[in-house]
mmCIF file of C-alpha atoms in Angstrom:
data_model
loop_
_atom_site.group_PDB
_atom_site.id
_atom_site.type_symbol
_atom_site.label_atom_id
_atom_site.label_comp_id
_atom_site.label_asym_id
_atom_site.label_seq_id
_atom_site.Cartn_x
_atom_site.Cartn_y
_atom_site.Cartn_z
ATOM 1 C CA MET A 1 19.845 36.104 2.387
ATOM 2 C CA GLY A 2 18.664 32.782 1.171
ATOM 3 C CA ILE A 3 17.726 31.861 -2.353
ATOM 4 C CA PRO A 4 14.284 32.904 -3.666
ATOM 5 C CA LEU A 5 11.237 30.879 -5.090
ATOM 6 C CA ILE A 6 9.578 32.559 -8.037
ATOM 7 C CA ASP A 7 6.118 31.284 -9.014
ATOM 8 C CA LEU A 8 5.973 31.744 -12.979
ATOM 9 C CA SER A 9 2.140 31.109 -12.973
ATOM 10 C CA GLY A 10 0.754 33.422 -15.609
ATOM 11 C CA ALA A 11 3.785 34.695 -16.725
ATOM 12 C CA LEU A 12 4.928 31.915 -18.962
ATOM 13 C CA GLN A 13 3.496 33.076 -22.256
ATOM 14 C CA SER A 14 4.760 35.975 -23.762
ATOM 15 C CA GLY A 15 2.707 38.875 -25.448
ATOM 16 C CA ALA A 16 1.178 40.479 -22.020
ATOM 17 C CA PRO A 17 4.364 42.028 -21.034
ATOM 18 C CA HIS A 18 2.157 44.426 -18.348
ATOM 19 C CA SER A 19 -0.183 41.705 -16.938
ATOM 20 C CA PRO A 20 -0.109 41.772 -12.915
ATOM 21 C CA ALA A 21 1.386 38.287 -13.079
ATOM 22 C CA VAL A 22 4.594 38.820 -15.362
ATOM 23 C CA THR A 23 5.147 42.300 -13.660
ATOM 24 C CA ALA A 24 5.546 40.686 -10.263
ATOM 25 C CA VAL A 25 7.753 37.911 -11.750
ATOM 26 C CA ALA A 26 9.818 40.603 -13.345
ATOM 27 C CA THR A 27 10.382 42.483 -10.214
ATOM 28 C CA GLN A 28 10.933 38.846 -8.221
ATOM 29 C CA LEU A 29 13.642 38.284 -10.783
ATOM 30 C CA ARG A 30 15.285 41.873 -10.571
ATOM 31 C CA GLN A 31 15.752 41.606 -6.688
ATOM 32 C CA ALA A 32 17.217 37.880 -7.334
ATOM 33 C CA CYS A 33 19.595 38.732 -9.933
ATOM 34 C CA MET A 34 20.649 41.649 -8.082
ATOM 35 C CA GLY A 35 21.273 39.457 -4.918
ATOM 36 C CA THR A 36 22.091 35.597 -5.327
ATOM 37 C CA GLY A 37 21.833 35.257 -8.779
ATOM 38 C CA PHE A 38 20.334 31.954 -7.904
ATOM 39 C CA PHE A 39 16.741 31.430 -7.475
ATOM 40 C CA TYR A 40 14.038 28.777 -7.690
ATOM 41 C CA VAL A 41 11.476 28.481 -10.417
ATOM 42 C CA LEU A 42 8.002 26.899 -9.482
ATOM 43 C CA ASN A 43 4.996 26.170 -12.161
ATOM 44 C CA HIS A 44 7.802 26.462 -14.883
ATOM 45 C CA GLY A 45 6.015 24.284 -17.628
ATOM 46 C CA VAL A 46 8.332 21.341 -17.719
ATOM 47 C CA PRO A 47 6.231 18.238 -17.395
ATOM 48 C CA THR A 48 7.208 16.228 -14.269
ATOM 49 C CA GLU A 49 7.357 12.970 -15.858
ATOM 50 C CA VAL A 50 9.639 14.428 -18.805
ATOM 51 C CA ILE A 51 12.137 15.365 -15.491
ATOM 52 C CA ALA A 52 11.781 12.205 -13.827
ATOM 53 C CA ARG A 53 12.147 9.988 -16.994
ATOM 54 C CA GLN A 54 15.626 12.168 -17.636
ATOM 55 C CA PHE A 55 16.811 11.132 -13.867
ATOM 56 C CA ALA A 56 15.836 7.436 -14.681
ATOM 57 C CA LEU A 57 17.525 7.506 -17.702
ATOM 58 C CA ALA A 58 20.664 9.152 -16.600
ATOM 59 C CA GLN A 59 20.785 6.464 -13.607
ATOM 60 C CA GLN A 60 20.498 3.770 -15.974
ATOM 61 C CA PHE A 61 23.706 5.296 -18.114
ATOM 62 C CA PHE A 62 25.903 5.490 -15.579
ATOM 63 C CA ASP A 63 25.250 2.011 -14.294
ATOM 64 C CA LEU A 64 26.506 1.116 -17.717
ATOM 65 C CA PRO A 65 29.801 -1.144 -17.965
ATOM 66 C CA LEU A 66 32.741 1.820 -17.899
ATOM 67 C CA ALA A 67 33.957 0.140 -21.400
ATOM 68 C CA ASP A 68 30.272 1.235 -22.993
ATOM 69 C CA LYS A 69 30.630 4.684 -21.629
ATOM 70 C CA GLU A 70 34.307 5.100 -22.574
ATOM 71 C CA ALA A 71 33.268 4.339 -26.169
ATOM 72 C CA ILE A 72 31.704 7.387 -25.943
ATOM 73 C CA SER A 73 34.270 9.729 -24.448
ATOM 74 C CA LEU A 74 33.784 13.325 -24.541
ATOM 75 C CA HIS A 75 37.741 13.329 -25.801
ATOM 76 C CA ARG A 76 36.526 11.650 -28.794
ATOM 77 C CA SER A 77 34.557 14.456 -29.913
ATOM 78 C CA PRO A 78 35.085 17.614 -31.735
ATOM 79 C CA SER A 79 32.141 19.042 -30.172
ATOM 80 C CA MET A 80 32.699 17.998 -26.484
ATOM 81 C CA ARG A 81 29.716 15.798 -26.616
ATOM 82 C CA GLY A 82 29.966 12.315 -24.464
ATOM 83 C CA TYR A 83 31.362 10.680 -21.688
ATOM 84 C CA GLU A 84 33.370 11.973 -19.009
ATOM 85 C CA SER A 85 34.933 10.032 -16.527
ATOM 86 C CA LEU A 86 35.552 10.320 -12.611
ATOM 87 C CA GLY A 87 37.863 13.096 -11.784
ATOM 88 C CA GLY A 88 37.855 14.241 -15.211
ATOM 89 C CA GLN A 89 37.263 17.753 -14.483
ATOM 90 C CA THR A 90 38.925 20.328 -11.841
ATOM 91 C CA LEU A 91 36.642 23.167 -11.599
ATOM 92 C CA ASP A 92 38.765 24.918 -8.478
ATOM 93 C CA ALA A 93 42.406 24.730 -9.947
ATOM 94 C CA SER A 94 43.033 24.767 -6.085
ATOM 95 C CA ALA A 95 41.000 22.061 -5.511
ATOM 96 C CA ARG A 96 41.514 18.322 -6.046
ATOM 97 C CA PRO A 97 39.525 16.922 -8.933
ATOM 98 C CA ASP A 98 35.948 16.959 -9.050
ATOM 99 C CA LEU A 99 34.156 13.682 -7.729
ATOM 100 C CA LYS A 100 31.508 13.221 -10.229
ATOM 101 C CA GLU A 101 30.960 11.841 -13.649
ATOM 102 C CA SER A 102 28.889 13.276 -16.179
ATOM 103 C CA PHE A 103 27.627 12.987 -19.776
ATOM 104 C CA TYR A 104 27.325 15.765 -22.384
ATOM 105 C CA CYS A 105 24.717 16.239 -25.136
ATOM 106 C CA GLY A 106 23.270 19.197 -26.670
ATOM 107 C CA LEU A 107 21.457 20.419 -30.013
ATOM 108 C CA ASP A 108 22.702 18.383 -33.212
ATOM 109 C CA TYR A 109 23.915 20.744 -35.846
ATOM 110 C CA ALA A 110 24.643 19.151 -39.106
ATOM 111 C CA ALA A 111 28.198 18.878 -40.720
ATOM 112 C CA ASP A 112 27.107 21.802 -43.043
ATOM 113 C CA HIS A 113 26.195 24.203 -40.588
ATOM 114 C CA PRO A 114 28.264 27.197 -40.993
ATOM 115 C CA TYR A 115 29.290 27.285 -37.267
ATOM 116 C CA VAL A 116 30.465 23.578 -37.528
ATOM 117 C CA GLN A 117 32.642 24.725 -40.300
ATOM 118 C CA ARG A 118 33.972 27.547 -38.808
ATOM 119 C CA GLY A 119 35.093 25.099 -35.780
ATOM 120 C CA TYR A 120 32.994 27.043 -32.845
ATOM 121 C CA HIS A 121 32.806 25.466 -29.684
ATOM 122 C CA SER A 122 30.037 23.136 -28.776
ATOM 123 C CA TYR A 123 28.522 23.308 -32.063
ATOM 124 C CA GLY A 124 28.305 19.673 -34.057
ATOM 125 C CA CYS A 125 26.833 16.310 -33.140
ATOM 126 C CA ASN A 126 25.917 14.031 -30.200
ATOM 127 C CA GLN A 127 27.388 10.821 -29.494
ATOM 128 C CA TRP A 128 25.091 8.309 -27.808
ATOM 129 C CA PRO A 129 25.381 4.795 -25.913
ATOM 130 C CA GLU A 130 24.392 2.183 -28.344
ATOM 131 C CA ALA A 131 23.292 0.232 -24.983
ATOM 132 C CA LEU A 132 20.665 2.869 -24.180
ATOM 133 C CA PRO A 133 18.915 4.244 -27.454
ATOM 134 C CA ASP A 134 16.068 5.651 -25.084
ATOM 135 C CA LEU A 135 18.826 8.036 -23.952
ATOM 136 C CA ALA A 136 18.962 9.777 -27.237
ATOM 137 C CA VAL A 137 14.804 10.034 -27.941
ATOM 138 C CA HIS A 138 14.140 11.603 -24.296
ATOM 139 C CA SER A 139 17.309 13.771 -23.949
ATOM 140 C CA ARG A 140 15.825 15.414 -27.084
ATOM 141 C CA THR A 141 12.522 16.110 -25.921
ATOM 142 C CA TYR A 142 13.909 17.298 -22.704
ATOM 143 C CA ILE A 143 16.258 19.829 -24.679
ATOM 144 C CA ALA A 144 13.383 21.069 -26.328
ATOM 145 C CA ALA A 145 11.402 21.650 -23.191
ATOM 146 C CA LEU A 146 14.187 23.499 -21.346
ATOM 147 C CA GLN A 147 14.804 25.627 -24.383
ATOM 148 C CA GLN A 148 11.453 26.820 -24.510
ATOM 149 C CA LEU A 149 11.949 27.610 -20.592
ATOM 150 C CA ALA A 150 15.024 29.292 -21.118
ATOM 151 C CA LEU A 151 13.832 31.665 -23.506
ATOM 152 C CA ARG A 152 11.416 32.625 -21.375
ATOM 153 C CA LEU A 153 13.310 33.532 -19.016
ATOM 154 C CA MET A 154 15.391 35.532 -20.919
ATOM 155 C CA GLN A 155 12.229 37.478 -21.909
ATOM 156 C CA LEU A 156 11.629 37.920 -18.190
ATOM 157 C CA LEU A 157 14.937 39.189 -17.486
ATOM 158 C CA ALA A 158 14.586 41.417 -20.252
ATOM 159 C CA LEU A 159 11.193 43.003 -18.714
ATOM 160 C CA SER A 160 13.195 43.211 -15.300
ATOM 161 C CA LEU A 161 15.700 45.371 -17.267
ATOM 162 C CA HIS A 162 12.818 47.718 -17.925
ATOM 163 C CA LEU A 163 13.539 46.474 -21.807
ATOM 164 C CA PRO A 164 11.071 45.159 -24.310
ATOM 165 C CA GLU A 165 10.053 41.743 -23.799
ATOM 166 C CA ASP A 166 11.788 40.599 -27.244
ATOM 167 C CA PHE A 167 15.416 42.432 -26.787
ATOM 168 C CA PHE A 168 16.830 39.295 -26.665
ATOM 169 C CA ASP A 169 14.975 37.560 -29.020
ATOM 170 C CA HIS A 170 17.334 38.251 -31.624
ATOM 171 C CA THR A 171 20.264 35.970 -30.240
ATOM 172 C CA HIS A 172 18.356 33.326 -30.252
ATOM 173 C CA GLN A 173 18.897 31.932 -33.531
ATOM 174 C CA SER A 174 21.814 29.370 -33.464
ATOM 175 C CA PRO A 175 22.516 28.491 -29.669
ATOM 176 C CA MET A 176 24.718 26.612 -27.734
ATOM 177 C CA LEU A 177 22.409 24.252 -25.593
ATOM 178 C CA THR A 178 24.215 21.670 -23.559
ATOM 179 C CA LEU A 179 22.301 19.401 -21.475
ATOM 180 C CA ARG A 180 24.523 17.696 -18.787
ATOM 181 C CA LEU A 181 23.752 14.565 -16.245
ATOM 182 C CA LEU A 182 25.939 14.033 -13.449
ATOM 183 C CA ARG A 183 26.147 11.744 -10.750
ATOM 184 C CA TYR A 184 28.228 12.342 -7.742
ATOM 185 C CA PRO A 185 29.506 9.315 -5.238
ATOM 186 C CA PRO A 186 29.004 9.789 -1.680
ATOM 187 C CA HIS A 187 31.520 12.319 -0.293
ATOM 188 C CA PRO A 188 34.292 10.206 0.995
ATOM 189 C CA GLU A 189 34.516 9.771 4.976
ATOM 190 C CA GLY A 190 37.412 12.005 6.356
ATOM 191 C CA ALA A 191 37.910 14.077 3.434
ATOM 192 C CA ASP A 192 39.923 17.244 3.576
ATOM 193 C CA ALA A 193 38.829 20.698 2.746
ATOM 194 C CA LEU A 194 39.853 20.658 -0.851
ATOM 195 C CA THR A 195 37.460 17.828 -2.012
ATOM 196 C CA PHE A 196 34.543 18.324 -3.749
ATOM 197 C CA GLY A 197 31.970 16.981 -6.169
ATOM 198 C CA ALA A 198 32.298 19.982 -8.451
ATOM 199 C CA GLY A 199 34.799 22.789 -7.085
ATOM 200 C CA GLU A 200 33.929 26.220 -6.397
ATOM 201 C CA HIS A 201 33.167 27.938 -9.932
ATOM 202 C CA THR A 202 31.031 30.182 -11.833
ATOM 203 C CA ASP A 203 29.336 29.305 -14.836
ATOM 204 C CA TRP A 204 30.322 31.352 -18.113
ATOM 205 C CA GLY A 205 27.518 31.434 -20.282
ATOM 206 C CA ALA A 206 23.840 33.008 -20.004
ATOM 207 C CA ILE A 207 21.391 31.108 -17.750
ATOM 208 C CA THR A 208 21.660 27.706 -16.133
ATOM 209 C CA LEU A 209 18.237 25.248 -15.176
ATOM 210 C CA LEU A 210 19.029 22.814 -12.838
ATOM 211 C CA ALA A 211 16.924 19.512 -11.778
ATOM 212 C CA GLN A 212 18.474 17.890 -8.870
ATOM 213 C CA ASP A 213 17.412 14.697 -7.085
ATOM 214 C CA ARG A 214 16.136 14.700 -2.967
ATOM 215 C CA HIS A 215 19.647 14.632 -1.766
ATOM 216 C CA GLY A 216 20.649 18.446 -2.589
ATOM 217 C CA GLY A 217 24.695 19.105 -2.128
ATOM 218 C CA LEU A 218 24.850 22.372 -4.470
ATOM 219 C CA GLU A 219 26.140 25.011 -2.258
ATOM 220 C CA VAL A 220 25.609 29.067 -3.317
ATOM 221 C CA LYS A 221 28.014 31.932 -2.324
ATOM 222 C CA LEU A 222 25.966 34.760 -1.293
ATOM 223 C CA PRO A 223 27.172 38.095 -1.404
ATOM 224 C CA ASP A 224 28.150 38.201 1.996
ATOM 225 C CA GLY A 225 30.458 35.266 1.356
ATOM 226 C CA GLU A 226 28.875 32.749 3.333
ATOM 227 C CA TRP A 227 27.708 29.675 1.753
ATOM 228 C CA ALA A 228 24.023 28.682 1.428
ATOM 229 C CA ALA A 229 22.700 25.189 0.445
ATOM 230 C CA ALA A 230 19.965 25.069 -2.181
ATOM 231 C CA THR A 231 18.107 22.561 -0.838
ATOM 232 C CA PRO A 232 15.700 20.869 -3.137
ATOM 233 C CA VAL A 233 12.141 21.988 -3.614
ATOM 234 C CA ASP A 234 9.543 19.605 -4.646
ATOM 235 C CA GLY A 235 8.681 20.539 -8.426
ATOM 236 C CA ALA A 236 10.733 23.251 -8.630
ATOM 237 C CA LEU A 237 14.269 24.096 -10.508
ATOM 238 C CA VAL A 238 17.290 26.094 -9.736
ATOM 239 C CA VAL A 239 18.177 28.894 -12.133
ATOM 240 C CA ASN A 240 21.619 30.670 -11.895
ATOM 241 C CA LEU A 241 23.000 33.482 -13.912
ATOM 242 C CA GLY A 242 26.236 33.099 -15.798
ATOM 243 C CA ASP A 243 28.853 35.294 -16.319
ATOM 244 C CA MET A 244 27.639 36.614 -19.664
ATOM 245 C CA ILE A 245 24.445 38.462 -17.870
ATOM 246 C CA PRO A 246 26.857 40.739 -15.567
ATOM 247 C CA ARG A 247 28.758 41.929 -18.713
ATOM 248 C CA TRP A 248 25.228 42.067 -20.481
ATOM 249 C CA THR A 249 23.841 44.270 -17.645
ATOM 250 C CA ASN A 250 26.686 46.325 -16.760
ATOM 251 C CA GLY A 251 27.509 44.412 -13.538
ATOM 252 C CA LEU A 252 23.912 45.027 -12.032
ATOM 253 C CA TYR A 253 23.168 41.137 -12.135
ATOM 254 C CA ARG A 254 25.264 38.787 -10.700
ATOM 255 C CA SER A 255 27.075 35.587 -11.429
ATOM 256 C CA ASN A 256 27.795 33.914 -7.833
ATOM 257 C CA PRO A 257 30.354 30.807 -7.141
ATOM 258 C CA HIS A 258 28.778 27.803 -6.445
ATOM 259 C CA ARG A 259 30.125 23.964 -5.510
ATOM 260 C CA VAL A 260 28.691 20.839 -4.674
ATOM 261 C CA ARG A 261 29.697 18.488 -2.206
ATOM 262 C CA ASN A 262 27.310 15.152 -1.711
ATOM 263 C CA VAL A 263 27.530 15.243 1.972
ATOM 264 C CA HIS A 264 23.472 14.478 2.702
ATOM 265 C CA SER A 265 22.802 11.294 0.759
ATOM 266 C CA GLY A 266 24.354 8.786 3.362
ATOM 267 C CA ASP A 267 26.054 6.030 0.826
ATOM 268 C CA ALA A 268 23.725 7.393 -2.369
ATOM 269 C CA PRO A 269 25.130 8.928 -5.271
ATOM 270 C CA ARG A 270 23.521 12.181 -6.069
ATOM 271 C CA HIS A 271 22.315 12.988 -9.155
ATOM 272 C CA SER A 272 21.554 16.134 -11.276
ATOM 273 C CA ILE A 273 20.645 17.531 -14.382
ATOM 274 C CA PRO A 274 21.956 20.939 -15.583
ATOM 275 C CA PHE A 275 21.029 22.761 -19.017
ATOM 276 C CA PHE A 276 23.039 25.550 -20.237
ATOM 277 C CA TYR A 277 21.904 28.076 -22.172
ATOM 278 C CA THR A 278 24.147 30.330 -24.492
ATOM 279 C CA PRO A 279 23.133 32.320 -27.051
ATOM 280 C CA ASP A 280 24.054 32.576 -30.655
ATOM 281 C CA TYR A 281 28.128 32.543 -30.872
ATOM 282 C CA GLU A 282 27.947 35.366 -33.097
ATOM 283 C CA ALA A 283 25.532 37.317 -30.975
ATOM 284 C CA GLN A 284 26.711 40.693 -29.726
ATOM 285 C CA VAL A 285 27.000 41.391 -26.163
ATOM 286 C CA VAL A 286 26.747 44.832 -25.201
ATOM 287 C CA PRO A 287 25.867 46.372 -21.687
ATOM 288 C CA VAL A 288 22.187 47.310 -22.384
ATOM 289 C CA PRO A 289 21.027 51.152 -22.211
ATOM 290 C CA THR A 290 19.125 50.766 -18.957
ATOM 291 C CA CYS A 291 21.891 49.651 -17.078
ATOM 292 C CA VAL A 292 24.370 52.086 -17.859
ATOM 293 C CA PRO A 293 23.981 55.567 -16.423
ATOM 294 C CA ALA A 294 23.733 58.787 -18.391
ATOM 295 C CA GLY A 295 27.009 60.321 -18.753
ATOM 296 C CA GLU A 296 28.861 57.235 -17.864
ATOM 297 C CA ALA A 297 30.774 54.728 -19.792
ATOM 298 C CA PRO A 298 29.858 50.901 -19.769
ATOM 299 C CA ARG A 299 32.361 48.815 -17.597
ATOM 300 C CA PHE A 300 32.466 46.086 -20.367
ATOM 301 C CA GLU A 301 33.323 46.407 -23.691
ATOM 302 C CA PRO A 302 30.777 45.043 -26.316
ATOM 303 C CA CYS A 303 31.656 41.681 -27.509
ATOM 304 C CA THR A 304 30.115 38.967 -29.130
ATOM 305 C CA VAL A 305 29.009 35.537 -27.125
ATOM 306 C CA GLY A 306 32.105 33.711 -28.493
ATOM 307 C CA GLU A 307 34.821 36.410 -27.755
ATOM 308 C CA HIS A 308 33.317 36.289 -24.288
ATOM 309 C CA LEU A 309 33.787 32.683 -24.326
ATOM 310 C CA GLN A 310 37.112 32.701 -25.471
ATOM 311 C CA ALA A 311 38.438 35.464 -22.831
ATOM 312 C CA MET A 312 36.916 33.281 -20.029
ATOM 313 C CA TYR A 313 39.098 30.369 -21.387
ATOM 314 C CA ARG A 314 42.152 32.658 -21.557
ATOM 315 C CA LYS A 315 41.574 33.785 -17.931
ATOM 316 C CA THR A 316 40.904 30.438 -16.696
ATOM 317 C CA TYR A 317 43.548 28.492 -19.052
ATOM 318 C CA GLY A 318 45.314 30.754 -20.493
ATOM 319 C CA MET A 319 44.942 29.688 -24.005
ATOM 320 C CA GLY A 320 43.593 31.642 -26.664
ATOM 321 C CA HIS A 321 40.914 29.035 -28.381
ATOM 322 C CA ALA A 322 38.590 26.220 -26.960
ATOM 323 C CA THR A 323 40.539 22.975 -26.612
ATOM 324 C CA THR A 324 39.036 19.332 -25.324
ATOM 325 C CA SER A 325 40.287 19.933 -22.179
ATOM 326 C CA ALA A 326 39.266 23.788 -21.601
ATOM 327 C CA SER A 327 35.762 23.354 -22.920
ATOM 328 C CA ALA A 328 34.381 20.993 -20.539
ATOM 329 C CA ALA A 329 34.768 23.587 -17.824
ATOM 330 C CA VAL A 330 32.346 25.825 -19.282
ATOM 331 C CA MET A 331 29.846 23.521 -18.777
ATOM 332 C CA ALA A 332 29.905 23.027 -15.145
#
C-alpha cells in the first residue's frame, strides 16, 4: 500500500456534488482515508508562484540572525505565534528533541473577539519579524489560499461519507488556521535511532496540507506497521487526516503516525510548510450518522473541538489546560 495521488481537476467548485469528477474524487478520498490517512492532491488550485514565494520567504526568515528570530519567540505570545528554536519541541517523548526550527503564524483574531477573551488556544495575533516585512503580507495570502482548499476538502470528505456537501460548513465560523514554516538541518552522520527531525506523532486537528521541498524526508506509518516515504511529487501537496477525523467518522477514517528525517538532502537543510486546519473551537464533533451502524452505539462521545484538543493535551502531557509548552505540539 502506497500513498495515493488524487487529481482534484473538476472537483474544486462546490454545487455539483453528483458530477462524475466530484464522485470520482470522493470515492478515491474514501479509499485513501480508510487506508493510509495520507494522500497527495494535484491540481489543487493553489498557485505555484504563491507556494514558491512562501518557500523563498521561509529561507530568508531562517537565515535571519538568531537574535532577530528570538525577538519574536513563541514563548512571548499568548496565542503561540512566532519562532521556535532548534530542539524546542519533542514530538516523540521516547526520542531526542526534534532537529528542526520553526515559525508559527495564523489568522489574526482581534483582542475583542470572544474566543480571544475566553483565552482559547491559538486565538490571537501574530508576531512578525521587523527585518522581513514581506513575510506578513505573503503569509496572509498563502493562508487564504490554503483555507479555501481546506474548506473544499472538508466538503469532499463529507461527500465521501455519503453526507450532504455542506455537512461540515457550519464548523468553519472561527477556525483555528495555523501555518508553520520549518527548517530541518541535515541529519547528523552516525545519529542513533532516537534522532529525528520530527519524532513519530499524529496531528490533532482535522486536516493538514503540506508543501515540501524537493528533498523529501517525511515518512508515513502504514496500517501494516511499515514506514513509507512521502516522496515529493511535483506540483502536489500532501494531505493527512488529524485525530479529529477518526472521532468524527467513528473510527472509519484513519489518522496515521508520521515522522521526519532529513536523510536525502546531502548537506542541505530541508524546508517544509504545513498548514493545519482545525474547525471552530466550539463546533461539535459527533460521530456522523453514516458511520454508526444501526443499533450500535458510537465509539466516541460527542464533544466540542476545544474539548477534543484539551483531551489530547491531557493524554499527552497530563495537563488540563493548554500551556505554551504543550500547545506547540498540536502543530507538528
